[in-house]
PDB file of C-alpha atoms in Angstrom:
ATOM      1  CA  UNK L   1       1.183 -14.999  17.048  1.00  0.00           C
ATOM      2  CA  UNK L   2       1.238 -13.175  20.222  1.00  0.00           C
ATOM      3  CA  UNK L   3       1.439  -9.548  20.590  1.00  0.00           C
ATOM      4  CA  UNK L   4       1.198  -7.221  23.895  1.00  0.00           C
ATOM      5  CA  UNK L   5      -0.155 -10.285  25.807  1.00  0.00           C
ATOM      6  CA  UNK L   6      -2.620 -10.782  23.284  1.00  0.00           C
ATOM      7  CA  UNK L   7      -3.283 -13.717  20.492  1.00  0.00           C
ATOM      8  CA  UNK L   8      -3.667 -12.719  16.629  1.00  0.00           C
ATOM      9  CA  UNK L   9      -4.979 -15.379  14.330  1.00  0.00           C
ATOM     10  CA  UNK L  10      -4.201 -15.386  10.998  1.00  0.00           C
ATOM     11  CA  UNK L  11      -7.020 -16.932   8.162  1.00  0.00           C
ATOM     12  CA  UNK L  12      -6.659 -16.753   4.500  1.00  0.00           C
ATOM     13  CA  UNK L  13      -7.561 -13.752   2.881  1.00  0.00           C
ATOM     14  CA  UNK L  14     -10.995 -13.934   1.341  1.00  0.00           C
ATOM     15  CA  UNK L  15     -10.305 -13.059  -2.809  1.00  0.00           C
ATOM     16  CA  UNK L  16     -13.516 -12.526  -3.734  1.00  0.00           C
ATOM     17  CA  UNK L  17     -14.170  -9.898  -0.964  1.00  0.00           C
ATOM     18  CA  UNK L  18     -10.795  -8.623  -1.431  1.00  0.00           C
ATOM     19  CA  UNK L  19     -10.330  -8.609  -5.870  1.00  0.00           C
ATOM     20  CA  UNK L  20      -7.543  -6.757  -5.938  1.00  0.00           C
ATOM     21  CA  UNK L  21      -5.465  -8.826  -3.615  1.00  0.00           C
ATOM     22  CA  UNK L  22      -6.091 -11.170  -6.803  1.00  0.00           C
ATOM     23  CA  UNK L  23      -4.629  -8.684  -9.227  1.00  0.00           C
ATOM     24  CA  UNK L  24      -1.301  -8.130  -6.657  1.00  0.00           C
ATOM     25  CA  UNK L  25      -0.712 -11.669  -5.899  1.00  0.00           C
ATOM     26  CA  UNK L  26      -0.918 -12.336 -10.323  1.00  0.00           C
ATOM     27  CA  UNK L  27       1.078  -8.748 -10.870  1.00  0.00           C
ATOM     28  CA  UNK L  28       4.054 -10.126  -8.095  1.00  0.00           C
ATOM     29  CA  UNK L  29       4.090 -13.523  -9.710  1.00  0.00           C
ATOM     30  CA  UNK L  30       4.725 -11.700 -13.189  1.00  0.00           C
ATOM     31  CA  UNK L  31       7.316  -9.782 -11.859  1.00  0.00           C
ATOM     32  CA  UNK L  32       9.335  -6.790 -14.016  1.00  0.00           C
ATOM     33  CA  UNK L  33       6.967  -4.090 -14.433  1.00  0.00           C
ATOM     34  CA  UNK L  34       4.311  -5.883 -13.801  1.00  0.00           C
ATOM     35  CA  UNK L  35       3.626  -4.634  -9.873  1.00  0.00           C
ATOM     36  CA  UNK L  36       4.176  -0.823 -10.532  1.00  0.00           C
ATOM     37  CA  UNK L  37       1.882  -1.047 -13.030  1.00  0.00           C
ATOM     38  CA  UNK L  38      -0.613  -2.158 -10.860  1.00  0.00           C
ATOM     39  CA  UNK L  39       0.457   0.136  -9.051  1.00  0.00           C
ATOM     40  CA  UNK L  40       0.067   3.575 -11.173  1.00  0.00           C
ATOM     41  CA  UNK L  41      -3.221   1.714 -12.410  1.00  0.00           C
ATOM     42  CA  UNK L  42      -4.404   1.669  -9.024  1.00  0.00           C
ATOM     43  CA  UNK L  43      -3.956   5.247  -7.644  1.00  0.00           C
ATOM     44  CA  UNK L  44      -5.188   6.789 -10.557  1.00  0.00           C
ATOM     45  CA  UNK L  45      -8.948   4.845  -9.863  1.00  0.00           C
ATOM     46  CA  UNK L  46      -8.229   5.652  -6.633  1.00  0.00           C
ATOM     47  CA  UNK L  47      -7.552   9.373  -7.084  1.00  0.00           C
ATOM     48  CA  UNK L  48     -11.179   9.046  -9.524  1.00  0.00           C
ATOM     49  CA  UNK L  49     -12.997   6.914  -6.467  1.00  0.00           C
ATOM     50  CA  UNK L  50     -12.079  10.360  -4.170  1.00  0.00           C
ATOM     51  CA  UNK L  51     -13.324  12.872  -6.530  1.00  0.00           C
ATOM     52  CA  UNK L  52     -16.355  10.933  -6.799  1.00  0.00           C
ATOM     53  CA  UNK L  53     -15.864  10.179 -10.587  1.00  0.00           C
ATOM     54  CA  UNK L  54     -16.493   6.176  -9.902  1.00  0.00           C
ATOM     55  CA  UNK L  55     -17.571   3.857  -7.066  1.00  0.00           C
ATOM     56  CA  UNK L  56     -15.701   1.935  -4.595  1.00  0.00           C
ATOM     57  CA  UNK L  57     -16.393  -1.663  -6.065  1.00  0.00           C
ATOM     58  CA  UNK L  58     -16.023  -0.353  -9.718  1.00  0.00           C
ATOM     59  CA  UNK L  59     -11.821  -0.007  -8.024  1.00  0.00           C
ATOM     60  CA  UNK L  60     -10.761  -3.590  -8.999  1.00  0.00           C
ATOM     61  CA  UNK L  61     -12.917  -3.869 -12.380  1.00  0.00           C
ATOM     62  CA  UNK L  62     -11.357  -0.615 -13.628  1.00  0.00           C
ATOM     63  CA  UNK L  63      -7.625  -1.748 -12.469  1.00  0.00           C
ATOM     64  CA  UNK L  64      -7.961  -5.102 -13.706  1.00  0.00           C
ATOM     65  CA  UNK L  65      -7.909  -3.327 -16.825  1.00  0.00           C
ATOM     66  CA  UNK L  66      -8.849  -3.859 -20.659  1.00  0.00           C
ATOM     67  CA  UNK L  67      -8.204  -7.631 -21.710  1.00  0.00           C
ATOM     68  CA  UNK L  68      -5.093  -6.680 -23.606  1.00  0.00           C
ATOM     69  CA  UNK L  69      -2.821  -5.050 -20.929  1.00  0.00           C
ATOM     70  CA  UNK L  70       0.496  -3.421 -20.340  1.00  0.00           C
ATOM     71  CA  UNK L  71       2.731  -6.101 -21.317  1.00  0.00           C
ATOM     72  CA  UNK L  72       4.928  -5.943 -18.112  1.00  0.00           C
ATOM     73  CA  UNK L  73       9.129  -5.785 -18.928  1.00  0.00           C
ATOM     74  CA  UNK L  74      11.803  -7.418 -17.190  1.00  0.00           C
ATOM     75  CA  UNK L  75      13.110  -4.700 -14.294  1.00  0.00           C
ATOM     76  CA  UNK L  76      16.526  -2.599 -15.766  1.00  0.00           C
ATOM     77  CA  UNK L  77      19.672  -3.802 -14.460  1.00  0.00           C
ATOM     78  CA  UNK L  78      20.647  -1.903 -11.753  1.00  0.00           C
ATOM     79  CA  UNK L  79      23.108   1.436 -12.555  1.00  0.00           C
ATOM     80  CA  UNK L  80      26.370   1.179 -11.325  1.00  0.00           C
ATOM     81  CA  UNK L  81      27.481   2.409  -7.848  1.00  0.00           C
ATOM     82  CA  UNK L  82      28.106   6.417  -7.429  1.00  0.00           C
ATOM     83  CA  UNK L  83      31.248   7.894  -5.231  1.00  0.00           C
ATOM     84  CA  UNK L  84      29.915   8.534  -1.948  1.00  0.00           C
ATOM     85  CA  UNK L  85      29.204  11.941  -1.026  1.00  0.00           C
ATOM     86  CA  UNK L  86      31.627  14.134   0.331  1.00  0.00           C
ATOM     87  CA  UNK L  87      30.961  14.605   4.490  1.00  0.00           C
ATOM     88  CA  UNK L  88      30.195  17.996   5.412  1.00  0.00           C
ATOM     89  CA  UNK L  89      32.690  20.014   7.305  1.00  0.00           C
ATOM     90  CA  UNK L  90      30.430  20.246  10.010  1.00  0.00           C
ATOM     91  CA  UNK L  91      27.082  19.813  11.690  1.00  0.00           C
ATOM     92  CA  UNK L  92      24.177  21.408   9.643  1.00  0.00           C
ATOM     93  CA  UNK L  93      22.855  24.679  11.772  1.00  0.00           C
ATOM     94  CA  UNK L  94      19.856  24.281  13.548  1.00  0.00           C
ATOM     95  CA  UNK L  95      16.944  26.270  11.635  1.00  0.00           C
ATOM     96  CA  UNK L  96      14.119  24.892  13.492  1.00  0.00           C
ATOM     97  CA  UNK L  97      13.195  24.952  16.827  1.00  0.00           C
ATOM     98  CA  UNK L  98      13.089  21.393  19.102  1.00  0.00           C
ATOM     99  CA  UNK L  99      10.083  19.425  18.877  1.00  0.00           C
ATOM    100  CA  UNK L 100       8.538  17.239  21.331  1.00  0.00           C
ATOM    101  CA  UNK L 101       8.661  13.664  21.448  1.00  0.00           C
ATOM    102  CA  UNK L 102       5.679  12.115  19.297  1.00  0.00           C
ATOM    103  CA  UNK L 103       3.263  10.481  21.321  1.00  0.00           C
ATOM    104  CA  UNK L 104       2.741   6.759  21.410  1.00  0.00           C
ATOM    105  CA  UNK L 105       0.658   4.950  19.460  1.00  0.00           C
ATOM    106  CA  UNK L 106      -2.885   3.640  19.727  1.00  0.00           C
ATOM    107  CA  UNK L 107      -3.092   0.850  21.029  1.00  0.00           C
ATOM    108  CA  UNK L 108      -3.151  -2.077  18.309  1.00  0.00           C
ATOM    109  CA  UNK L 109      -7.430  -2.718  17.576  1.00  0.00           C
ATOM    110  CA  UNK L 110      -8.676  -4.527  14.405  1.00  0.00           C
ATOM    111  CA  UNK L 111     -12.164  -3.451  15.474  1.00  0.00           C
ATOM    112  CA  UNK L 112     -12.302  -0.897  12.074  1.00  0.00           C
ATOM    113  CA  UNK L 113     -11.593  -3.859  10.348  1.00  0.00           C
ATOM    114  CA  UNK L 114     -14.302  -6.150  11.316  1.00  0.00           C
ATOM    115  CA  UNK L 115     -16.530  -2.950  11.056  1.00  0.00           C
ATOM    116  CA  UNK L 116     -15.731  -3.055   7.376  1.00  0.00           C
ATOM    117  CA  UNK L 117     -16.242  -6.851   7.447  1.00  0.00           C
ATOM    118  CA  UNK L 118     -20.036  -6.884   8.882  1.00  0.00           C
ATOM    119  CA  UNK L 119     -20.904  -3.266   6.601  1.00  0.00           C
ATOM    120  CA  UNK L 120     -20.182  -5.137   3.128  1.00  0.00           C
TER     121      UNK L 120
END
């Protein structure tokens, strides 16, 4: 793939260095509920692993879960389509003063990523 001038190359992702990529890959081939449970699962050991209540690598251990878990459901079928709102009679005031233009990005760098890579 190229990308401002530049080639990105693409290898599989590495499971065992990555275990929850393991645990999203099995949660989207279950389907339903099965990702946002994964999902709440996940950001509460995450919200732990920031108040320093457990350790990075205990993350995918602790989301993975007791061996029984949350059976996962079949997703709701969808609710029926509302009216559409009613338009406003006008523009909405301005309460805020103009901002400027946000500046561009950073250029694109996976150098924080092989960081990680050499650090574990």
């Amino acid at each position: 793939m190229e990308l401002a001038g530049r080639t990105l190359e693409f290898a599989e992702p590495d499971e065992t260095a990555f275990p929850c990529l393991a645990l999203a890959r099995e949660a989207g081939r279950a389907a339903g509920t099965a990702p946002a449970i994964l999902n709440a699962a996940n950001e509460v050991v995450v919200e732990a692993f920031l108040d320093d209540r457990v350790g990075f690598m205990d993350i995918p251990r602790i989301v993975a879960g007791p061996p029984q878990p949350v059976p996962a459901t079949p997703p709701a079928a969808p609710a029926p389509p509302r009216a559409p709102p009613r338009r406003a009679p006008g523009p909405a005031p301005r309460r805020t003063p103009a901002r400027a233009p946000a500046p561009p990005p950073p250029p694109l760098s996976l150098t924080w990523h092989m960081r990680l890579r050499t650090q574990a």
